[in-house]
């Protein structure tokens, strides 16, 4: 299946994608820009599931490093992803894109719980579904949440928006000779410990044959370009 023939995708954005030039939190103008990217992608006729991290607000590992109980800190991280999801819902709806938030930690005053068949219906009706709170358990990340939702919602691919335009053999910000891969196998990513997503997320995608498309979310219009098969990206799939 080529990128241009995808019908349903899961888009994963890190919480930092909502920070803009700041060092922390949510920058409303940046959230609006990201929502515009999602809107443009949706207008190509795709069904879109969205997972947003929480690293712009709180990461469990950082809390644990400062002496907090790891599981407790992870729950705080999951709550941060709900805040990001609500900010993105608001921005999408201001752009006229109907959106539902489903959280893996039930919070019935602010969003729906994760109900797969209900999410399916939302997608069929043209709504974007934002899955918040990761997998709903500590010791995981939103990358794993993204892989899990991509599998259960039968997405054709998991698109991972980052600050670089794909996966390189070295850090392109530090090494000018770094080379970008067009395609890579899941096993190579795991063996070489390439920084695509965490290992449990990559393994879940591998076991369910979900391609991972790594691309830059920084350039305006890039998500829609990549989805039309034109933009620059690295696709991780079964073969090298
Ligand atoms: N988290 C968790 N379980 C999950 C998803 C997230 O415990 O299933 C916590 C974890 O502490 C993590 C934080 O939520 O550090 C924020 O998520 P993540 O680090 O994946 O955000 P991102 O790096 O994508 O912004």
PDB file of C-alpha atoms and ligand atoms in Angstrom:
ATOM      1  CA  UNK A   1       0.000   0.000   0.000  1.00  0.00           C
ATOM      2  CA  UNK A   2       1.445   3.377  -0.976  1.00  0.00           C
ATOM      3  CA  UNK A   3       1.192   6.414   1.285  1.00  0.00           C
ATOM      4  CA  UNK A   4      -1.177   8.118  -1.155  1.00  0.00           C
ATOM      5  CA  UNK A   5      -3.669   5.220  -0.868  1.00  0.00           C
ATOM      6  CA  UNK A   6      -4.073   5.371   2.914  1.00  0.00           C
ATOM      7  CA  UNK A   7      -7.713   5.714   4.033  1.00  0.00           C
ATOM      8  CA  UNK A   8      -7.301   5.957   7.808  1.00  0.00           C
ATOM      9  CA  UNK A   9      -4.227   7.092   9.692  1.00  0.00           C
ATOM     10  CA  UNK A  10      -3.119   7.680  13.232  1.00  0.00           C
ATOM     11  CA  UNK A  11      -1.121  10.871  13.681  1.00  0.00           C
ATOM     12  CA  UNK A  12       1.182  11.028  16.698  1.00  0.00           C
ATOM     13  CA  UNK A  13       2.487  14.409  17.810  1.00  0.00           C
ATOM     14  CA  UNK A  14       4.757  14.898  20.788  1.00  0.00           C
ATOM     15  CA  UNK A  15       3.581  17.348  23.407  1.00  0.00           C
ATOM     16  CA  UNK A  16       6.549  19.519  22.441  1.00  0.00           C
ATOM     17  CA  UNK A  17       4.901  20.131  19.059  1.00  0.00           C
ATOM     18  CA  UNK A  18       2.387  22.351  20.925  1.00  0.00           C
ATOM     19  CA  UNK A  19       5.049  24.406  22.706  1.00  0.00           C
ATOM     20  CA  UNK A  20       6.104  26.663  19.838  1.00  0.00           C
ATOM     21  CA  UNK A  21       9.231  28.601  20.726  1.00  0.00           C
ATOM     22  CA  UNK A  22       8.498  28.317  24.433  1.00  0.00           C
ATOM     23  CA  UNK A  23      10.158  25.923  26.853  1.00  0.00           C
ATOM     24  CA  UNK A  24       7.009  24.666  28.495  1.00  0.00           C
ATOM     25  CA  UNK A  25       3.263  24.276  28.112  1.00  0.00           C
ATOM     26  CA  UNK A  26       0.799  25.092  25.375  1.00  0.00           C
ATOM     27  CA  UNK A  27       1.224  27.914  22.855  1.00  0.00           C
ATOM     28  CA  UNK A  28      -2.269  28.602  21.440  1.00  0.00           C
ATOM     29  CA  UNK A  29      -0.953  29.924  18.103  1.00  0.00           C
ATOM     30  CA  UNK A  30       1.117  26.766  17.634  1.00  0.00           C
ATOM     31  CA  UNK A  31      -1.843  24.545  18.516  1.00  0.00           C
ATOM     32  CA  UNK A  32      -3.906  26.394  15.906  1.00  0.00           C
ATOM     33  CA  UNK A  33      -1.192  25.826  13.314  1.00  0.00           C
ATOM     34  CA  UNK A  34      -1.052  22.107  14.147  1.00  0.00           C
ATOM     35  CA  UNK A  35      -4.848  21.954  13.935  1.00  0.00           C
ATOM     36  CA  UNK A  36      -4.564  23.540  10.476  1.00  0.00           C
ATOM     37  CA  UNK A  37      -2.210  20.724   9.433  1.00  0.00           C
ATOM     38  CA  UNK A  38      -4.741  18.149  10.630  1.00  0.00           C
ATOM     39  CA  UNK A  39      -7.568  19.959   8.855  1.00  0.00           C
ATOM     40  CA  UNK A  40      -5.638  20.048   5.570  1.00  0.00           C
ATOM     41  CA  UNK A  41      -4.888  16.328   5.862  1.00  0.00           C
ATOM     42  CA  UNK A  42      -8.521  15.554   6.607  1.00  0.00           C
ATOM     43  CA  UNK A  43      -9.649  17.541   3.582  1.00  0.00           C
ATOM     44  CA  UNK A  44      -7.791  15.033   1.395  1.00  0.00           C
ATOM     45  CA  UNK A  45     -10.542  12.575   2.449  1.00  0.00           C
ATOM     46  CA  UNK A  46      -8.688  10.703   5.185  1.00  0.00           C
ATOM     47  CA  UNK A  47     -10.067   9.455   8.479  1.00  0.00           C
ATOM     48  CA  UNK A  48      -7.809  10.729  11.249  1.00  0.00           C
ATOM     49  CA  UNK A  49      -7.047   9.452  14.725  1.00  0.00           C
ATOM     50  CA  UNK A  50      -4.772  11.647  16.798  1.00  0.00           C
ATOM     51  CA  UNK A  51      -2.514  10.947  19.782  1.00  0.00           C
ATOM     52  CA  UNK A  52      -0.667  13.813  21.463  1.00  0.00           C
ATOM     53  CA  UNK A  53       2.052  13.323  24.077  1.00  0.00           C
ATOM     54  CA  UNK A  54       2.419  15.252  27.296  1.00  0.00           C
ATOM     55  CA  UNK A  55       6.125  16.065  27.396  1.00  0.00           C
ATOM     56  CA  UNK A  56       5.463  19.816  27.093  1.00  0.00           C
ATOM     57  CA  UNK A  57       3.843  19.658  30.537  1.00  0.00           C
ATOM     58  CA  UNK A  58       5.028  16.625  32.477  1.00  0.00           C
ATOM     59  CA  UNK A  59       7.034  13.449  31.876  1.00  0.00           C
ATOM     60  CA  UNK A  60       6.925  10.635  34.401  1.00  0.00           C
ATOM     61  CA  UNK A  61      10.628   9.852  34.023  1.00  0.00           C
ATOM     62  CA  UNK A  62      11.546  13.453  34.857  1.00  0.00           C
ATOM     63  CA  UNK A  63       9.409  13.325  37.995  1.00  0.00           C
ATOM     64  CA  UNK A  64      10.919   9.975  38.989  1.00  0.00           C
ATOM     65  CA  UNK A  65      14.440  11.360  38.471  1.00  0.00           C
ATOM     66  CA  UNK A  66      13.609  14.010  41.074  1.00  0.00           C
ATOM     67  CA  UNK A  67      12.514  11.400  43.601  1.00  0.00           C
ATOM     68  CA  UNK A  68       8.796  10.967  42.867  1.00  0.00           C
ATOM     69  CA  UNK A  69       7.213   7.565  42.740  1.00  0.00           C
ATOM     70  CA  UNK A  70       7.433   6.545  39.078  1.00  0.00           C
ATOM     71  CA  UNK A  71       3.865   5.278  38.700  1.00  0.00           C
ATOM     72  CA  UNK A  72       2.460   8.373  40.390  1.00  0.00           C
ATOM     73  CA  UNK A  73       4.523  10.605  38.102  1.00  0.00           C
ATOM     74  CA  UNK A  74       3.386   8.634  35.061  1.00  0.00           C
ATOM     75  CA  UNK A  75      -0.260   9.216  35.981  1.00  0.00           C
ATOM     76  CA  UNK A  76       0.513  12.940  36.094  1.00  0.00           C
ATOM     77  CA  UNK A  77       2.022  12.606  32.615  1.00  0.00           C
ATOM     78  CA  UNK A  78      -1.148  10.927  31.382  1.00  0.00           C
ATOM     79  CA  UNK A  79      -3.241  13.789  32.775  1.00  0.00           C
ATOM     80  CA  UNK A  80      -0.989  16.195  30.845  1.00  0.00           C
ATOM     81  CA  UNK A  81      -1.913  14.407  27.610  1.00  0.00           C
ATOM     82  CA  UNK A  82      -5.597  15.012  28.383  1.00  0.00           C
ATOM     83  CA  UNK A  83      -4.942  18.760  28.669  1.00  0.00           C
ATOM     84  CA  UNK A  84      -3.166  18.731  25.312  1.00  0.00           C
ATOM     85  CA  UNK A  85      -6.021  16.752  23.766  1.00  0.00           C
ATOM     86  CA  UNK A  86      -8.577  19.304  25.008  1.00  0.00           C
ATOM     87  CA  UNK A  87      -6.461  22.189  23.661  1.00  0.00           C
ATOM     88  CA  UNK A  88      -6.263  20.486  20.272  1.00  0.00           C
ATOM     89  CA  UNK A  89      -9.996  19.707  20.254  1.00  0.00           C
ATOM     90  CA  UNK A  90     -10.758  23.338  20.889  1.00  0.00           C
ATOM     91  CA  UNK A  91      -8.406  24.487  18.090  1.00  0.00           C
ATOM     92  CA  UNK A  92      -9.801  21.945  15.616  1.00  0.00           C
ATOM     93  CA  UNK A  93     -13.393  22.892  16.363  1.00  0.00           C
ATOM     94  CA  UNK A  94     -12.559  26.575  15.915  1.00  0.00           C
ATOM     95  CA  UNK A  95     -11.416  25.608  12.423  1.00  0.00           C
ATOM     96  CA  UNK A  96     -14.712  23.783  11.858  1.00  0.00           C
ATOM     97  CA  UNK A  97     -13.368  20.245  12.271  1.00  0.00           C
ATOM     98  CA  UNK A  98     -15.704  18.111  14.431  1.00  0.00           C
ATOM     99  CA  UNK A  99     -13.602  16.318  17.043  1.00  0.00           C
ATOM    100  CA  UNK A 100     -14.093  13.897  19.908  1.00  0.00           C
ATOM    101  CA  UNK A 101     -11.653  13.193  22.720  1.00  0.00           C
ATOM    102  CA  UNK A 102     -11.551   9.676  24.188  1.00  0.00           C
ATOM    103  CA  UNK A 103      -9.416   9.157  27.277  1.00  0.00           C
ATOM    104  CA  UNK A 104      -7.950   5.886  28.557  1.00  0.00           C
ATOM    105  CA  UNK A 105      -8.482   7.312  32.061  1.00  0.00           C
ATOM    106  CA  UNK A 106     -12.197   7.935  32.447  1.00  0.00           C
ATOM    107  CA  UNK A 107     -13.085  11.591  32.977  1.00  0.00           C
ATOM    108  CA  UNK A 108     -16.718  11.831  32.056  1.00  0.00           C
ATOM    109  CA  UNK A 109     -17.074  15.558  32.692  1.00  0.00           C
ATOM    110  CA  UNK A 110     -14.521  16.456  30.043  1.00  0.00           C
ATOM    111  CA  UNK A 111     -14.391  13.695  27.439  1.00  0.00           C
ATOM    112  CA  UNK A 112     -15.553  10.241  26.438  1.00  0.00           C
ATOM    113  CA  UNK A 113     -13.917   7.026  27.624  1.00  0.00           C
ATOM    114  CA  UNK A 114     -12.109   4.965  24.991  1.00  0.00           C
ATOM    115  CA  UNK A 115     -14.778   2.842  23.311  1.00  0.00           C
ATOM    116  CA  UNK A 116     -13.462   1.343  20.096  1.00  0.00           C
ATOM    117  CA  UNK A 117     -16.772   0.903  18.322  1.00  0.00           C
ATOM    118  CA  UNK A 118     -17.831   4.420  19.221  1.00  0.00           C
ATOM    119  CA  UNK A 119     -14.551   5.800  17.927  1.00  0.00           C
ATOM    120  CA  UNK A 120     -15.149   3.838  14.736  1.00  0.00           C
ATOM    121  CA  UNK A 121     -18.529   5.546  14.337  1.00  0.00           C
ATOM    122  CA  UNK A 122     -17.011   9.003  14.940  1.00  0.00           C
ATOM    123  CA  UNK A 123     -14.474   8.375  12.192  1.00  0.00           C
ATOM    124  CA  UNK A 124     -17.171   7.196   9.782  1.00  0.00           C
ATOM    125  CA  UNK A 125     -19.069  10.417  10.479  1.00  0.00           C
ATOM    126  CA  UNK A 126     -16.024  12.472   9.554  1.00  0.00           C
ATOM    127  CA  UNK A 127     -14.918  13.388  13.080  1.00  0.00           C
ATOM    128  CA  UNK A 128     -11.322  13.456  14.183  1.00  0.00           C
ATOM    129  CA  UNK A 129     -10.831  11.249  17.264  1.00  0.00           C
ATOM    130  CA  UNK A 130      -8.140  12.273  19.754  1.00  0.00           C
ATOM    131  CA  UNK A 131      -7.050   9.422  22.013  1.00  0.00           C
ATOM    132  CA  UNK A 132      -5.740  10.783  25.318  1.00  0.00           C
ATOM    133  CA  UNK A 133      -3.975   9.283  28.378  1.00  0.00           C
ATOM    134  CA  UNK A 134      -1.873   6.835  26.359  1.00  0.00           C
ATOM    135  CA  UNK A 135      -2.621   3.214  27.157  1.00  0.00           C
ATOM    136  CA  UNK A 136      -3.962   4.277  30.565  1.00  0.00           C
ATOM    137  CA  UNK A 137      -1.147   2.578  32.487  1.00  0.00           C
ATOM    138  CA  UNK A 138       2.166   3.777  33.946  1.00  0.00           C
ATOM    139  CA  UNK A 139       5.534   2.618  32.545  1.00  0.00           C
ATOM    140  CA  UNK A 140       4.300   3.275  29.013  1.00  0.00           C
ATOM    141  CA  UNK A 141       4.502   6.287  26.722  1.00  0.00           C
ATOM    142  CA  UNK A 142       2.152   7.885  24.262  1.00  0.00           C
ATOM    143  CA  UNK A 143       4.157   6.218  21.472  1.00  0.00           C
ATOM    144  CA  UNK A 144       2.841   2.912  22.776  1.00  0.00           C
ATOM    145  CA  UNK A 145      -0.606   4.468  23.089  1.00  0.00           C
ATOM    146  CA  UNK A 146      -0.364   5.547  19.451  1.00  0.00           C
ATOM    147  CA  UNK A 147       0.682   2.068  18.290  1.00  0.00           C
ATOM    148  CA  UNK A 148      -2.092   0.447  20.314  1.00  0.00           C
ATOM    149  CA  UNK A 149      -4.814   2.746  18.951  1.00  0.00           C
ATOM    150  CA  UNK A 150      -3.449   2.433  15.402  1.00  0.00           C
ATOM    151  CA  UNK A 151      -3.794  -1.349  15.739  1.00  0.00           C
ATOM    152  CA  UNK A 152      -7.255  -1.427  17.279  1.00  0.00           C
ATOM    153  CA  UNK A 153      -8.648   1.232  14.929  1.00  0.00           C
ATOM    154  CA  UNK A 154      -7.128  -0.648  11.968  1.00  0.00           C
ATOM    155  CA  UNK A 155      -5.221   2.388  10.734  1.00  0.00           C
ATOM    156  CA  UNK A 156      -3.262   1.985   7.503  1.00  0.00           C
ATOM    157  CA  UNK A 157      -0.254   3.727   9.058  1.00  0.00           C
ATOM    158  CA  UNK A 158       1.071   5.542  12.086  1.00  0.00           C
ATOM    159  CA  UNK A 159       2.430   8.957  11.119  1.00  0.00           C
ATOM    160  CA  UNK A 160       4.917  10.348  13.580  1.00  0.00           C
ATOM    161  CA  UNK A 161       5.385  14.109  13.272  1.00  0.00           C
ATOM    162  CA  UNK A 162       8.806  15.198  14.566  1.00  0.00           C
ATOM    163  CA  UNK A 163      11.196  18.133  14.256  1.00  0.00           C
ATOM    164  CA  UNK A 164      13.234  16.381  11.508  1.00  0.00           C
ATOM    165  CA  UNK A 165      12.129  15.049   8.129  1.00  0.00           C
ATOM    166  CA  UNK A 166      12.778  11.357   8.771  1.00  0.00           C
ATOM    167  CA  UNK A 167      15.158   8.887  10.370  1.00  0.00           C
ATOM    168  CA  UNK A 168      18.915   9.461   9.952  1.00  0.00           C
ATOM    169  CA  UNK A 169      21.936   7.270  10.643  1.00  0.00           C
ATOM    170  CA  UNK A 170      23.183  10.003  13.024  1.00  0.00           C
ATOM    171  CA  UNK A 171      21.679  13.132  14.547  1.00  0.00           C
ATOM    172  CA  UNK A 172      21.371  15.573  11.587  1.00  0.00           C
ATOM    173  CA  UNK A 173      21.390  18.537  13.993  1.00  0.00           C
ATOM    174  CA  UNK A 174      24.869  17.528  15.219  1.00  0.00           C
ATOM    175  CA  UNK A 175      26.396  15.680  12.249  1.00  0.00           C
ATOM    176  CA  UNK A 176      26.202  17.360   8.785  1.00  0.00           C
ATOM    177  CA  UNK A 177      27.149  14.060   7.063  1.00  0.00           C
ATOM    178  CA  UNK A 178      24.103  12.244   8.531  1.00  0.00           C
ATOM    179  CA  UNK A 179      22.121  10.377   5.862  1.00  0.00           C
ATOM    180  CA  UNK A 180      18.325  10.029   5.848  1.00  0.00           C
ATOM    181  CA  UNK A 181      16.770   6.618   5.204  1.00  0.00           C
ATOM    182  CA  UNK A 182      13.842   6.414   2.765  1.00  0.00           C
ATOM    183  CA  UNK A 183      12.754   3.103   4.227  1.00  0.00           C
ATOM    184  CA  UNK A 184      13.887   0.930   7.116  1.00  0.00           C
ATOM    185  CA  UNK A 185      12.790  -2.345   8.692  1.00  0.00           C
ATOM    186  CA  UNK A 186      11.302  -2.537  12.164  1.00  0.00           C
ATOM    187  CA  UNK A 187      14.078  -4.978  13.110  1.00  0.00           C
ATOM    188  CA  UNK A 188      16.808  -2.543  12.014  1.00  0.00           C
ATOM    189  CA  UNK A 189      15.227   0.228  14.085  1.00  0.00           C
ATOM    190  CA  UNK A 190      15.179  -2.071  17.118  1.00  0.00           C
ATOM    191  CA  UNK A 191      18.643  -3.587  16.596  1.00  0.00           C
ATOM    192  CA  UNK A 192      20.373  -0.247  15.949  1.00  0.00           C
ATOM    193  CA  UNK A 193      18.307   1.493  18.637  1.00  0.00           C
ATOM    194  CA  UNK A 194      17.331   4.238  16.169  1.00  0.00           C
ATOM    195  CA  UNK A 195      15.277   6.983  17.762  1.00  0.00           C
ATOM    196  CA  UNK A 196      11.968   6.519  15.973  1.00  0.00           C
ATOM    197  CA  UNK A 197       9.636   5.570  18.820  1.00  0.00           C
ATOM    198  CA  UNK A 198      10.209   3.543  21.941  1.00  0.00           C
ATOM    199  CA  UNK A 199      10.873  -0.162  21.458  1.00  0.00           C
ATOM    200  CA  UNK A 200       7.504  -1.431  22.704  1.00  0.00           C
ATOM    201  CA  UNK A 201       5.694   0.847  20.224  1.00  0.00           C
ATOM    202  CA  UNK A 202       7.910  -0.260  17.316  1.00  0.00           C
ATOM    203  CA  UNK A 203       7.402  -3.929  18.242  1.00  0.00           C
ATOM    204  CA  UNK A 204       3.625  -3.496  18.379  1.00  0.00           C
ATOM    205  CA  UNK A 205       3.665  -1.891  14.915  1.00  0.00           C
ATOM    206  CA  UNK A 206       5.916  -4.678  13.610  1.00  0.00           C
ATOM    207  CA  UNK A 207       3.703  -7.449  14.997  1.00  0.00           C
ATOM    208  CA  UNK A 208       0.639  -5.859  13.402  1.00  0.00           C
ATOM    209  CA  UNK A 209       2.359  -4.729  10.155  1.00  0.00           C
ATOM    210  CA  UNK A 210       1.529  -1.057  10.682  1.00  0.00           C
ATOM    211  CA  UNK A 211       3.954   1.145   8.717  1.00  0.00           C
ATOM    212  CA  UNK A 212       5.478   4.022  10.697  1.00  0.00           C
ATOM    213  CA  UNK A 213       5.974   7.178   8.628  1.00  0.00           C
ATOM    214  CA  UNK A 214       8.367   9.658  10.242  1.00  0.00           C
ATOM    215  CA  UNK A 215       8.151  13.214   8.874  1.00  0.00           C
ATOM    216  CA  UNK A 216       8.623  16.840   9.888  1.00  0.00           C
ATOM    217  CA  UNK A 217       5.593  18.601  11.331  1.00  0.00           C
ATOM    218  CA  UNK A 218       7.540  21.887  11.478  1.00  0.00           C
ATOM    219  CA  UNK A 219       7.083  22.863   7.829  1.00  0.00           C
ATOM    220  CA  UNK A 220       3.682  24.239   6.996  1.00  0.00           C
ATOM    221  CA  UNK A 221       1.551  21.973   4.772  1.00  0.00           C
ATOM    222  CA  UNK A 222       3.960  19.080   5.148  1.00  0.00           C
ATOM    223  CA  UNK A 223       1.531  16.528   6.586  1.00  0.00           C
ATOM    224  CA  UNK A 224      -0.800  16.846   3.577  1.00  0.00           C
ATOM    225  CA  UNK A 225       2.229  16.761   1.237  1.00  0.00           C
ATOM    226  CA  UNK A 226       3.570  13.581   2.811  1.00  0.00           C
ATOM    227  CA  UNK A 227       0.118  11.979   2.660  1.00  0.00           C
ATOM    228  CA  UNK A 228      -0.143  12.765  -1.042  1.00  0.00           C
ATOM    229  CA  UNK A 229       3.109  10.826  -1.491  1.00  0.00           C
ATOM    230  CA  UNK A 230       5.185  13.925  -2.292  1.00  0.00           C
ATOM    231  CA  UNK A 231       6.841  15.068   0.909  1.00  0.00           C
ATOM    232  CA  UNK A 232      10.074  13.818   2.474  1.00  0.00           C
ATOM    233  CA  UNK A 233       9.724  11.068   5.074  1.00  0.00           C
ATOM    234  CA  UNK A 234      11.132   7.748   6.261  1.00  0.00           C
ATOM    235  CA  UNK A 235       8.828   4.728   6.205  1.00  0.00           C
ATOM    236  CA  UNK A 236       9.512   1.916   8.655  1.00  0.00           C
ATOM    237  CA  UNK A 237       8.025  -1.385   7.492  1.00  0.00           C
ATOM    238  CA  UNK A 238       8.825  -5.125   7.325  1.00  0.00           C
ATOM    239  CA  UNK A 239      11.633  -5.038   4.740  1.00  0.00           C
ATOM    240  CA  UNK A 240      14.867  -3.009   4.664  1.00  0.00           C
TER     241      UNK A 240
HETATM  242  N1  LIG B   1       2.352   8.099  30.151  1.00  0.00           N
HETATM  243  C1  LIG B   1       2.139   6.875  30.785  1.00  0.00           C
HETATM  244  N2  LIG B   1       1.447   5.883  30.117  1.00  0.00           N
HETATM  245  C2  LIG B   1       1.013   6.046  28.840  1.00  0.00           C
HETATM  246  C3  LIG B   1       1.244   7.281  28.195  1.00  0.00           C
HETATM  247  C4  LIG B   1       1.921   8.288  28.866  1.00  0.00           C
HETATM  248  O1  LIG B   1       2.539   6.685  31.925  1.00  0.00           O
HETATM  249  O2  LIG B   1       0.391   5.114  28.294  1.00  0.00           O
HETATM  250  C5  LIG B   1       3.001   9.189  30.895  1.00  0.00           C
HETATM  251  C6  LIG B   1       4.512   9.086  30.983  1.00  0.00           C
HETATM  252  O3  LIG B   1       4.911   9.587  32.247  1.00  0.00           O
HETATM  253  C7  LIG B   1       4.979  10.024  29.905  1.00  0.00           C
HETATM  254  C8  LIG B   1       3.954  11.124  29.970  1.00  0.00           C
HETATM  255  O4  LIG B   1       2.733  10.431  30.244  1.00  0.00           O
HETATM  256  O5  LIG B   1       6.273  10.520  30.154  1.00  0.00           O
HETATM  257  C9  LIG B   1       3.817  11.976  28.728  1.00  0.00           C
HETATM  258  O6  LIG B   1       3.808  11.181  27.578  1.00  0.00           O
HETATM  259  P1  LIG B   1       5.050  11.120  26.556  1.00  0.00           P
HETATM  260  O7  LIG B   1       6.344  11.182  27.310  1.00  0.00           O
HETATM  261  O8  LIG B   1       4.839   9.920  25.681  1.00  0.00           O
HETATM  262  O9  LIG B   1       4.852  12.452  25.723  1.00  0.00           O
HETATM  263  P2  LIG B   1       5.651  13.037  24.467  1.00  0.00           P
HETATM  264  O10 LIG B   1       7.114  12.689  24.656  1.00  0.00           O
HETATM  265  O11 LIG B   1       5.118  12.370  23.233  1.00  0.00           O
HETATM  266  O12 LIG B   1       5.350  14.497  24.492  1.00  0.00           O
END
